[in-house]
XYZ file of C-alpha atoms in Angstrom:
657
model
C -0.694 6.329 7.937
C 3.091 6.644 7.663
C 4.498 8.352 10.776
C 7.171 11.008 10.361
C 9.819 9.197 12.444
C 9.634 6.044 10.343
C 9.733 8.087 7.137
C 12.770 9.989 8.431
C 14.591 6.750 9.258
C 13.958 5.310 5.800
C 15.156 8.536 4.171
C 18.254 8.505 6.392
C 19.043 4.895 5.449
C 18.889 5.830 1.782
C 21.053 8.905 2.365
C 23.681 6.732 4.078
C 23.690 4.186 1.248
C 23.550 6.512 -1.737
C 27.310 7.118 -1.879
C 28.067 3.385 -2.119
C 24.787 2.122 -3.601
C 23.479 4.767 -6.041
C 20.820 2.568 -7.657
C 17.413 3.062 -5.903
C 16.440 -0.575 -6.447
C 19.627 -1.779 -4.742
C 19.024 0.644 -1.865
C 15.544 -0.799 -1.361
C 16.945 -4.342 -1.421
C 19.615 -3.548 1.168
C 17.124 -1.847 3.497
C 14.662 -4.729 3.029
C 17.242 -7.376 3.908
C 18.457 -5.428 6.950
C 14.921 -4.836 8.227
C 13.987 -8.505 7.970
C 17.298 -9.435 9.647
C 16.507 -7.058 12.531
C 12.874 -8.192 12.771
C 13.898 -11.854 13.022
C 16.115 -10.965 15.981
C 13.240 -8.982 17.544
C 10.976 -12.016 17.237
C 13.643 -14.212 18.865
C 13.892 -11.739 21.754
C 10.108 -11.720 22.127
C 10.058 -15.540 22.216
C 12.662 -15.529 25.013
C 10.669 -12.988 27.008
C 7.654 -15.296 26.807
C 9.675 -18.238 28.111
C 10.456 -19.809 24.746
C 13.685 -20.231 22.798
C 15.356 -18.471 19.927
C 14.683 -20.108 16.565
C 15.966 -17.676 13.948
C 19.437 -17.106 15.416
C 20.106 -20.463 17.063
C 22.705 -23.215 16.716
C 25.311 -22.368 14.099
C 23.461 -19.135 13.363
C 23.531 -17.797 16.941
C 26.773 -15.908 16.208
C 24.899 -13.734 13.699
C 22.476 -12.291 16.273
C 21.783 -8.569 16.106
C 23.313 -7.869 19.519
C 26.655 -9.174 18.267
C 26.582 -6.879 15.268
C 25.834 -3.855 17.444
C 28.392 -4.713 20.147
C 30.801 -1.811 20.855
C 33.644 -4.310 21.121
C 33.288 -5.279 17.450
C 35.637 -3.535 15.033
C 34.279 -2.071 11.798
C 35.802 -4.724 9.538
C 34.637 -7.464 11.927
C 31.054 -6.212 11.635
C 31.427 -6.007 7.868
C 32.682 -9.595 7.635
C 30.044 -10.964 10.030
C 27.067 -9.214 8.413
C 28.193 -10.040 4.874
C 28.646 -13.702 5.812
C 25.287 -13.791 7.622
C 23.101 -12.456 4.805
C 24.891 -14.738 2.347
C 24.169 -17.858 4.414
C 20.748 -16.984 5.840
C 18.810 -18.656 3.014
C 20.270 -21.986 4.267
C 19.156 -21.414 7.869
C 16.892 -24.352 8.840
C 15.435 -22.365 11.746
C 13.646 -19.752 9.641
C 10.455 -20.117 7.567
C 10.676 -20.761 3.828
C 9.366 -17.230 3.266
C 12.417 -15.711 4.949
C 14.784 -18.080 3.161
C 13.305 -16.845 -0.118
C 13.860 -13.244 0.951
C 17.555 -13.927 1.617
C 18.048 -15.890 -1.590
C 21.020 -14.409 -3.527
C 21.426 -11.632 -0.918
C 24.845 -10.000 -0.706
C 26.518 -6.795 0.478
C 27.469 -4.665 -2.565
C 30.039 -2.457 -0.804
C 32.997 -2.991 1.574
C 33.074 0.207 3.601
C 32.756 -0.534 7.357
C 31.779 3.020 8.320
C 28.894 3.060 5.858
C 27.670 -0.285 7.204
C 27.984 0.832 10.854
C 25.972 4.007 10.200
C 23.403 2.054 8.226
C 22.917 -0.670 10.857
C 22.678 1.946 13.602
C 19.730 3.523 11.775
C 18.122 0.103 11.160
C 18.483 -0.559 14.900
C 15.886 2.171 15.487
C 13.187 0.066 13.792
C 11.315 -2.452 15.932
C 9.217 -5.330 14.650
C 5.518 -4.602 14.822
C 3.140 -6.686 12.697
C 0.961 -3.688 12.000
C -0.284 -1.497 9.204
C 2.276 1.115 10.234
C 5.221 -0.997 9.098
C 3.368 -2.001 5.947
C 2.853 1.664 5.076
C 6.509 2.338 5.849
C 7.576 -0.387 3.453
C 5.261 0.939 0.749
C 6.912 4.325 1.194
C 10.282 2.633 0.777
C 9.065 0.956 -2.413
C 7.933 4.316 -3.787
C 11.570 5.171 -4.517
C 11.533 2.481 -7.222
C 10.673 5.082 -9.821
C 13.035 4.167 -12.627
C 11.689 2.005 -15.419
C 13.111 -1.483 -15.204
C 14.874 -3.512 -17.859
C 11.643 -5.266 -18.747
C 9.591 -2.074 -19.059
C 8.122 -2.139 -15.563
C 7.343 1.089 -13.779
C 5.630 1.852 -10.521
C 1.883 2.432 -10.659
C 0.817 5.480 -8.594
C -1.070 4.472 -5.467
C -4.202 6.481 -6.322
C -4.469 4.791 -9.737
C -4.124 1.354 -8.128
C -6.819 2.176 -5.567
C -9.113 3.552 -8.285
C -8.825 0.330 -10.310
C -9.465 -1.817 -7.240
C -12.548 0.207 -6.288
C -13.937 -0.130 -9.811
C -13.452 -3.928 -9.844
C -14.602 -4.327 -6.203
C -12.987 -7.693 -5.276
C -14.827 -9.829 -2.700
C -13.636 -11.877 0.273
C -14.263 -15.249 -1.362
C -12.653 -14.471 -4.747
C -9.280 -15.538 -6.124
C -7.302 -12.381 -6.908
C -4.277 -12.533 -9.223
C -1.593 -10.173 -10.498
C 0.495 -12.117 -13.049
C 3.157 -9.374 -13.210
C 2.958 -8.272 -9.603
C 6.138 -6.214 -9.129
C 6.050 -5.157 -5.479
C 2.449 -6.414 -4.960
C 0.810 -2.981 -4.902
C -2.430 -4.186 -6.519
C -2.667 -7.173 -4.185
C -2.151 -5.007 -1.087
C -4.798 -2.555 -2.298
C -7.263 -5.403 -2.957
C -6.585 -6.785 0.547
C -7.223 -3.367 2.141
C -10.370 -2.886 0.062
C -11.840 -6.206 1.214
C -10.954 -5.473 4.841
C -12.682 -2.090 4.556
C -15.787 -3.753 3.092
C -15.892 -6.092 6.086
C -15.311 -3.657 8.952
C -17.514 -2.612 11.844
C -15.003 -1.052 14.277
C -11.567 -2.477 13.423
C -10.234 -3.265 9.949
C -11.729 -6.571 8.820
C -13.358 -7.401 12.148
C -16.409 -8.848 10.371
C -14.270 -11.553 8.752
C -14.150 -14.899 10.538
C -10.733 -16.547 11.069
C -11.562 -19.048 8.306
C -12.535 -16.223 5.942
C -9.272 -14.403 6.669
C -7.323 -17.571 6.009
C -9.171 -18.197 2.737
C -8.680 -14.585 1.651
C -4.934 -14.714 2.294
C -4.672 -17.997 0.367
C -6.632 -16.510 -2.555
C -4.309 -13.540 -3.124
C -1.748 -14.648 -5.707
C 1.114 -13.019 -7.582
C 3.708 -13.976 -10.179
C 6.791 -12.096 -11.270
C 9.713 -13.002 -13.501
C 12.199 -11.040 -11.383
C 13.516 -12.679 -8.189
C 14.169 -9.183 -6.788
C 10.527 -8.210 -7.268
C 9.392 -11.504 -5.721
C 11.534 -10.769 -2.661
C 10.055 -7.280 -2.279
C 6.514 -8.592 -2.759
C 6.997 -11.241 -0.086
C 8.207 -8.648 2.402
C 5.418 -6.225 1.487
C 2.707 -8.831 2.024
C 4.354 -10.175 5.185
C 4.388 -6.698 6.706
C 0.692 -6.365 5.882
C -0.193 -9.455 7.884
C 0.358 -12.331 5.439
C 2.244 -15.053 7.301
C 2.498 -17.163 4.149
C 2.123 -14.950 1.054
C 1.633 -16.709 -2.266
C 4.079 -14.921 -4.558
C 6.171 -17.020 -6.902
C 8.939 -16.447 -9.408
C 7.290 -17.349 -12.694
C 7.542 -16.350 -16.350
C 3.898 -15.805 -17.202
C 4.498 -15.652 -20.954
C 6.813 -18.594 -21.618
C 5.990 -21.140 -18.905
C 2.954 -23.427 -19.090
C 3.110 -24.655 -15.471
C 0.263 -22.426 -14.248
C -1.689 -22.146 -17.484
C -4.688 -24.021 -16.091
C -4.971 -21.770 -13.013
C -7.689 -19.111 -13.308
C -8.902 -16.200 -11.169
C -12.075 -14.298 -10.326
C -10.237 -10.960 -10.313
C -7.086 -9.892 -12.160
C -5.443 -6.537 -11.485
C -2.206 -5.625 -13.241
C 0.140 -3.141 -14.849
C 2.186 -5.605 -16.913
C 5.576 -4.770 -18.490
C 5.314 -3.048 -21.866
C 8.807 -3.683 -23.193
C 9.691 -6.674 -25.351
C 13.250 -7.975 -25.689
C 15.131 -7.817 -28.966
C 13.587 -10.399 -31.258
C 10.362 -10.380 -29.235
C 8.913 -12.812 -26.702
C 8.939 -16.502 -27.583
C 5.741 -17.676 -25.871
C 4.423 -21.205 -25.635
C 1.706 -22.326 -28.033
C -1.389 -22.078 -25.828
C -2.097 -18.383 -26.361
C -5.073 -17.689 -28.603
C -3.336 -14.619 -30.093
C -0.119 -15.293 -31.983
C 2.225 -12.476 -30.984
C 5.736 -11.638 -29.835
C 4.955 -8.356 -28.047
C 4.752 -8.563 -24.262
C 1.822 -6.137 -23.929
C -0.289 -8.188 -26.369
C 0.556 -11.494 -24.704
C -0.058 -10.227 -21.162
C -3.504 -8.851 -22.027
C -4.337 -12.077 -23.880
C -3.195 -14.102 -20.850
C -5.341 -12.126 -18.441
C -8.422 -12.213 -20.651
C -8.070 -15.981 -21.065
C -7.495 -16.655 -17.354
C -10.648 -15.029 -16.025
C -13.299 -17.376 -14.690
C -16.861 -17.355 -16.025
C -17.830 -14.347 -13.874
C -14.302 -12.935 -13.787
C -13.368 -9.249 -13.843
C -10.124 -7.433 -14.573
C -8.579 -3.968 -14.675
C -5.402 -3.783 -16.755
C -3.158 -0.838 -17.556
C -2.072 -0.921 -21.204
C 0.091 1.277 -23.478
C -1.618 3.127 -26.298
C -0.410 0.596 -28.871
C -3.029 -1.827 -27.576
C -5.700 0.796 -28.260
C -5.073 1.467 -31.948
C -2.017 -0.186 -33.540
C -2.875 -1.851 -36.832
C -0.597 -4.916 -36.808
C -2.466 -8.211 -37.055
C -1.818 -9.300 -33.459
C -3.133 -6.023 -32.006
C -6.309 -6.142 -34.107
C -6.885 -9.798 -33.247
C -6.487 -9.016 -29.547
C -8.956 -6.117 -29.679
C -11.463 -8.242 -31.600
C -11.222 -10.987 -28.971
C -11.651 -8.461 -26.138
C -14.644 -6.697 -27.718
C -16.399 -9.989 -28.424
C -15.708 -11.714 -25.090
C -14.890 -9.519 -22.118
C -14.278 -5.788 -22.634
C -16.862 -3.445 -21.124
C -14.983 -0.143 -20.678
C -11.826 1.742 -21.636
C -10.499 4.559 -19.443
C -7.946 6.854 -21.083
C -5.417 8.256 -18.600
C -3.523 11.549 -19.084
C -0.058 11.263 -20.642
C 1.799 12.529 -17.558
C 0.023 10.183 -15.167
C 3.100 8.023 -14.555
C 5.613 10.850 -14.182
C 8.369 10.837 -13.107
C 8.606 7.077 -13.674
C 7.537 7.130 -17.322
C 5.975 9.527 -19.800
C 4.161 6.740 -21.643
C 0.478 7.321 -22.486
C -1.747 4.588 -21.061
C -5.336 3.450 -20.697
C -7.151 1.068 -18.360
C -9.080 -1.839 -19.844
C -12.041 -2.990 -17.727
C -13.043 -6.595 -18.403
C -16.116 -8.432 -17.115
C -16.892 -11.727 -18.823
C -20.440 -12.034 -17.494
C -21.515 -8.456 -18.282
C -19.790 -8.476 -21.677
C -22.156 -11.231 -22.785
C -25.142 -8.999 -21.957
C -23.707 -5.815 -23.449
C -23.850 -4.699 -27.067
C -21.833 -1.564 -26.254
C -18.576 -0.437 -24.647
C -18.136 2.644 -22.467
C -15.216 5.007 -23.094
C -14.021 7.483 -20.472
C -11.347 10.142 -20.649
C -9.468 11.308 -17.540
C -8.065 14.793 -18.123
C -6.895 15.284 -14.526
C -6.202 12.668 -11.859
C -5.746 14.959 -8.863
C -2.064 15.671 -9.507
C -0.158 17.974 -11.821
C 1.197 16.180 -14.875
C 4.737 17.517 -14.573
C 7.743 15.711 -13.149
C 6.875 16.623 -9.534
C 3.224 15.455 -9.699
C 2.049 17.889 -7.035
C -1.503 17.395 -5.743
C -4.150 19.867 -6.906
C -7.937 20.132 -6.868
C -8.786 18.892 -10.386
C -9.655 15.207 -10.332
C -11.857 13.355 -12.821
C -11.410 9.918 -11.232
C -14.398 10.136 -8.817
C -16.700 11.247 -11.647
C -15.446 8.516 -13.979
C -15.898 5.937 -11.221
C -19.490 7.079 -10.594
C -20.403 7.152 -14.290
C -18.821 3.751 -14.918
C -20.733 2.321 -11.936
C -23.979 3.677 -13.403
C -23.201 2.054 -16.757
C -22.363 -1.292 -15.151
C -25.532 -1.197 -13.062
C -27.546 -0.573 -16.212
C -25.984 -3.660 -17.794
C -26.688 -5.794 -14.700
C -30.302 -4.721 -14.471
C -31.006 -4.965 -18.181
C -31.838 -1.259 -18.311
C -31.166 0.578 -21.585
C -27.657 2.010 -21.511
C -28.914 4.930 -23.613
C -30.159 6.383 -20.340
C -26.518 6.726 -19.228
C -25.081 10.004 -20.451
C -21.485 10.162 -19.200
C -19.991 13.638 -18.992
C -16.441 12.215 -19.076
C -16.939 9.952 -22.063
C -19.372 8.178 -24.347
C -20.983 4.794 -24.965
C -20.363 3.146 -28.334
C -22.148 0.185 -29.924
C -19.922 -2.862 -30.484
C -21.009 -3.165 -34.127
C -19.764 0.369 -34.744
C -16.376 -0.540 -33.222
C -16.228 -3.679 -35.369
C -17.381 -1.948 -38.570
C -14.045 -1.532 -40.373
C -12.287 -4.529 -38.808
C -9.741 -2.452 -36.839
C -11.637 -2.601 -33.521
C -10.006 0.715 -32.594
C -10.465 1.421 -28.876
C -10.049 5.184 -28.927
C -13.378 6.641 -27.844
C -12.786 9.939 -29.647
C -12.942 8.083 -32.955
C -16.622 7.383 -32.366
C -17.777 10.726 -31.018
C -20.655 12.138 -33.073
C -19.511 15.077 -35.186
C -15.872 14.033 -35.103
C -14.100 13.758 -38.412
C -14.101 10.338 -39.995
C -10.946 8.269 -40.178
C -10.323 9.245 -43.784
C -11.637 12.805 -44.029
C -10.090 15.399 -41.744
C -10.463 19.160 -42.235
C -7.573 20.806 -44.093
C -5.919 23.755 -42.362
C -3.397 26.047 -44.052
C -0.135 26.928 -42.313
C -1.178 30.556 -42.668
C -4.270 30.024 -40.480
C -3.268 32.320 -37.615
C -5.574 30.768 -35.023
C -3.555 27.548 -35.421
C -0.067 28.567 -36.574
C 2.389 31.438 -36.903
C 5.057 31.097 -39.591
C 8.360 32.823 -38.897
C 11.340 33.131 -41.233
C 14.900 32.840 -40.022
C 17.806 35.232 -40.300
C 21.596 35.407 -40.191
C 23.684 38.050 -38.371
C 26.599 39.560 -40.322
C 29.375 37.000 -40.396
C 32.176 39.591 -40.079
C 30.920 41.085 -36.796
C 32.622 38.956 -34.146
C 30.415 40.076 -31.269
C 27.352 38.684 -33.029
C 28.621 35.115 -32.657
C 29.223 32.567 -29.901
C 26.816 34.235 -27.501
C 24.988 31.115 -26.355
C 21.687 31.511 -28.227
C 21.194 28.300 -30.277
C 21.148 29.096 -34.013
C 20.170 26.280 -36.363
C 21.540 25.643 -39.823
C 21.120 22.724 -42.183
C 23.876 20.826 -40.372
C 21.557 20.542 -37.354
C 18.984 18.637 -39.453
C 20.814 15.496 -40.654
C 19.515 14.006 -43.893
C 19.472 10.560 -42.273
C 16.856 11.607 -39.689
C 13.158 11.220 -40.460
C 12.268 14.136 -38.195
C 15.170 15.606 -36.221
C 14.856 16.576 -32.563
C 16.856 19.738 -31.890
C 18.095 20.164 -28.326
C 21.355 21.932 -29.184
C 22.959 23.504 -32.256
C 26.460 23.560 -33.713
C 26.591 27.368 -33.664
C 25.237 30.062 -31.364
C 24.668 33.794 -31.698
C 24.623 36.646 -29.182
C 21.775 38.819 -27.940
C 23.200 41.659 -30.016
C 23.365 39.448 -33.084
C 19.734 38.549 -32.545
C 18.665 42.193 -32.124
C 20.589 43.513 -35.105
C 19.519 40.891 -37.632
C 16.291 39.389 -38.911
C 16.824 36.295 -36.736
C 14.266 35.763 -33.999
C 13.661 33.334 -31.145
C 11.424 30.417 -32.103
C 9.571 28.916 -29.107
C 10.279 25.324 -28.125
C 8.151 22.629 -29.785
C 7.803 24.451 -33.071
C 8.265 22.736 -36.434
C 11.420 23.741 -38.332
C 11.399 23.227 -42.139
C 14.294 23.796 -44.549
C 12.894 25.755 -47.511
C 15.986 26.887 -49.422
C 18.265 24.822 -51.689
C 17.914 21.601 -49.660
C 14.148 21.608 -49.277
C 12.083 19.473 -46.946
C 14.256 18.553 -43.984
C 12.062 18.785 -40.904
C 12.753 19.067 -37.177
C 11.099 19.896 -33.879
C 13.070 22.198 -31.598
C 12.846 21.038 -27.996
C 14.475 24.259 -26.767
C 13.979 27.872 -27.902
C 16.267 28.582 -30.885
C 16.903 30.966 -33.751
C 17.439 29.726 -37.310
C 19.122 30.992 -40.442
C 17.159 32.311 -43.413
C 17.023 28.887 -45.046
C 14.141 27.846 -42.769
C 10.457 28.533 -42.299
C 9.423 27.916 -38.698
C 5.876 26.852 -37.807
C 4.985 28.034 -34.299
C 1.997 26.193 -32.794
C -0.488 28.808 -31.606
C -3.067 26.484 -30.044
C -1.579 23.371 -28.399
C -5.098 22.067 -27.733
C -5.740 21.731 -31.462
C -2.358 20.943 -33.027
C 0.440 18.637 -31.921
C 3.909 19.591 -33.241
C 4.806 15.943 -33.793
C 1.693 15.506 -35.961
C 2.291 18.735 -37.899
C 5.854 17.593 -38.624
C 4.623 14.205 -39.840
C 1.967 15.822 -42.042
C 4.553 18.126 -43.618
C 6.740 15.180 -44.635
C 3.991 14.318 -47.156
C 4.216 17.818 -48.658
C 7.939 17.841 -49.480
C 7.283 17.167 -53.215
C 4.818 20.080 -53.234
C 7.391 22.352 -51.568
C 10.006 21.369 -54.139
C 7.552 22.058 -56.970
C 6.644 25.457 -55.554
C 10.256 26.568 -55.002
C 11.543 29.248 -57.391
C 14.962 30.629 -58.158
C 18.177 29.530 -59.830
C 21.068 27.938 -57.959
C 19.317 28.208 -54.595
C 15.644 27.518 -55.262
C 13.471 28.621 -52.352
C 9.813 28.541 -51.358
C 8.582 31.954 -50.267
C 6.903 32.575 -46.939
C 3.586 33.494 -48.591
C 3.635 30.324 -50.681
C 4.684 28.228 -47.682
C 1.684 29.561 -45.750
C -0.605 28.209 -48.492
C 0.388 24.640 -47.672
C -2.515 22.729 -46.141
C -2.406 19.797 -43.753
C -5.240 17.607 -42.405
C -5.930 18.318 -38.744
C -7.985 15.658 -36.913
C -8.953 15.968 -33.225
C -5.983 16.102 -30.866
C -6.564 12.582 -29.522
C -6.459 11.195 -33.064
C -3.277 13.170 -33.743
C -1.713 11.559 -30.670
C -2.753 8.103 -31.841
C -1.282 8.597 -35.304
C 1.981 9.968 -33.885
C 2.280 7.070 -31.442
C 1.562 4.537 -34.181
C 4.138 5.999 -36.571
C 6.712 6.277 -33.777
C 6.178 2.598 -33.008
C 6.841 1.783 -36.675
C 9.967 3.946 -36.653
C 11.152 2.170 -33.516
C 10.585 -1.198 -35.179
C 12.435 -0.039 -38.314
C 15.367 1.091 -36.147
C 15.353 -2.244 -34.343
C 15.382 -4.149 -37.623
C 18.209 -1.986 -38.959
C 20.229 -2.717 -35.836
C 19.463 -6.405 -36.225
C 20.709 -6.292 -39.835
C 23.915 -4.584 -38.713
C 24.351 -7.256 -36.039
C 23.842 -10.026 -38.592
C 26.275 -8.401 -41.024
C 28.827 -8.180 -38.218
C 28.342 -11.874 -37.471
C 28.850 -12.685 -41.176
C 32.086 -10.708 -41.200
C 33.253 -12.440 -38.034
C 32.437 -15.845 -39.543
C 34.355 -14.959 -42.713
C 37.285 -13.818 -40.597
C 37.345 -17.210 -38.900
C 37.206 -18.954 -42.279
C 40.221 -17.004 -43.550
C 42.015 -17.104 -40.237
C 42.088 -13.336 -40.148
C 41.171 -10.972 -37.322
C 39.268 -8.873 -39.822
C 37.220 -10.349 -42.657
C 38.205 -7.359 -44.793
C 41.677 -8.901 -44.981
C 40.291 -11.881 -46.915
C 40.975 -11.871 -50.676
C 38.103 -10.980 -52.948
C 36.384 -13.836 -54.731
């Protein structure tokens, strides 16, 4: 359990650094390096007290000892120069273990302010080396500040989700445990703690023999492409009792060096983001793909041993996207290893990421016995789904864990899985999942009584239990006090023709409270669907803030957010633009009336299906945008090449052919 004094010191270190090192990741790196530096000196001092000699700060490195840095006789710039030189050279120190040399690899001081460094080192001086769980917990708290999504699409997995996945998979003391995208080694630490707890009588892990402990430590493996993440993982494992942690810098998707290494247990939250142009993997993957999420899941499924098990966090694209690689991956999983899918709530990774995710549970041995897959839906994970993620009393994880355990036990014993009746999900036959060739892994698609994929109920925009349609209005233009009052007021200029569906967060013009009161304009709640219905018909937007609109719009207010998603309603209405244009009446400014607009009908599938469709279309839009950018880049390169041919700075200066 993290003690308050240690937490305060870590917070103080970050507060000292933030003015010079604003990036949280860099703050963590600087604190990590300083702590290891201080701990090495502590271990030297302990060796001397026991009658031994210093080994870390000896010979040419003796001048870098901690006492010298903290000496009152040292000037600020002298300390700055000495410390900066020390951390830069420490990876060449022959007196320290290879682990520590790896930690100091590429270390440097990113600021040159002596007062900041003095204050920082003074706070670090309050830490003392103690190879205990307390320091490990302290370091995990430090790592928790790594909330921002990384360049490769990494984001921190909440501790309770990690622990839940580990408990479901239940790793054993003699099993090889791997995270091939390990980040800061959170899954590996949780697996280590779980195994210790399973082998405890009085003290953590006291039932393990020394040989078993040694084997366990050697069997916990991690890869990461980022040297910074490798450094943090090494420290994290070291502070949890691993004298020689097995974490290596390795590109899991493009290197073949470790392809033949397999594991009994794989636990991971791999990066979701692919670089421009996609991943260029080697040729040994069974699924031909360029997307990192597809390749990582393929890698993990292929690197499980005969009785191997895995829990993998995946983005929703893996669940339902229709591109060939995604369908091929799902087919391979359903046929070979997948036994359960756990849908997590969309805000589960706040504030690090708003991405919707699921957990795939793989078990190669059980999958061979099973002709079904269990689907579970977590509505609440014990924390509010807003940015602050405050703890509260609604938590479906224990129930899902119990119901999944019952299902797995039924598979192991050969008992009919029909006897399992999960309250948080359902069990679906594999042949039903395979029926149309999509291998869709959204459980709601298979719920009895749910609408089929191609036949959803039609709901009119005038159905008041679902929607409320509001018209816009315009204050008198010649009354000055009606205008510029700060209330956003949308016109056609706020819905660019180039946008598929605009997102309104601000407007070109605003009106006043008086202008609102004394006109037919009214406030439209945030996350309504705004549709232009006069003259230029069919531009569509979603307002992300409350706004008013002019009379050229009909505004669809969502009445029941549990049954209609504004993003889906907007997408559905894009298909009805020709109908709107046909229904519009009038001369110069043809317009569709409110009563006629309310007759428009859209299909309305279950909310989970709406979310899937929105996510799928957004992924296509993202890919279209990427391709457009790529075309622009290529056209720019062509122009630059032409400029070089003509010896001009600008290819436009070249004569026409």
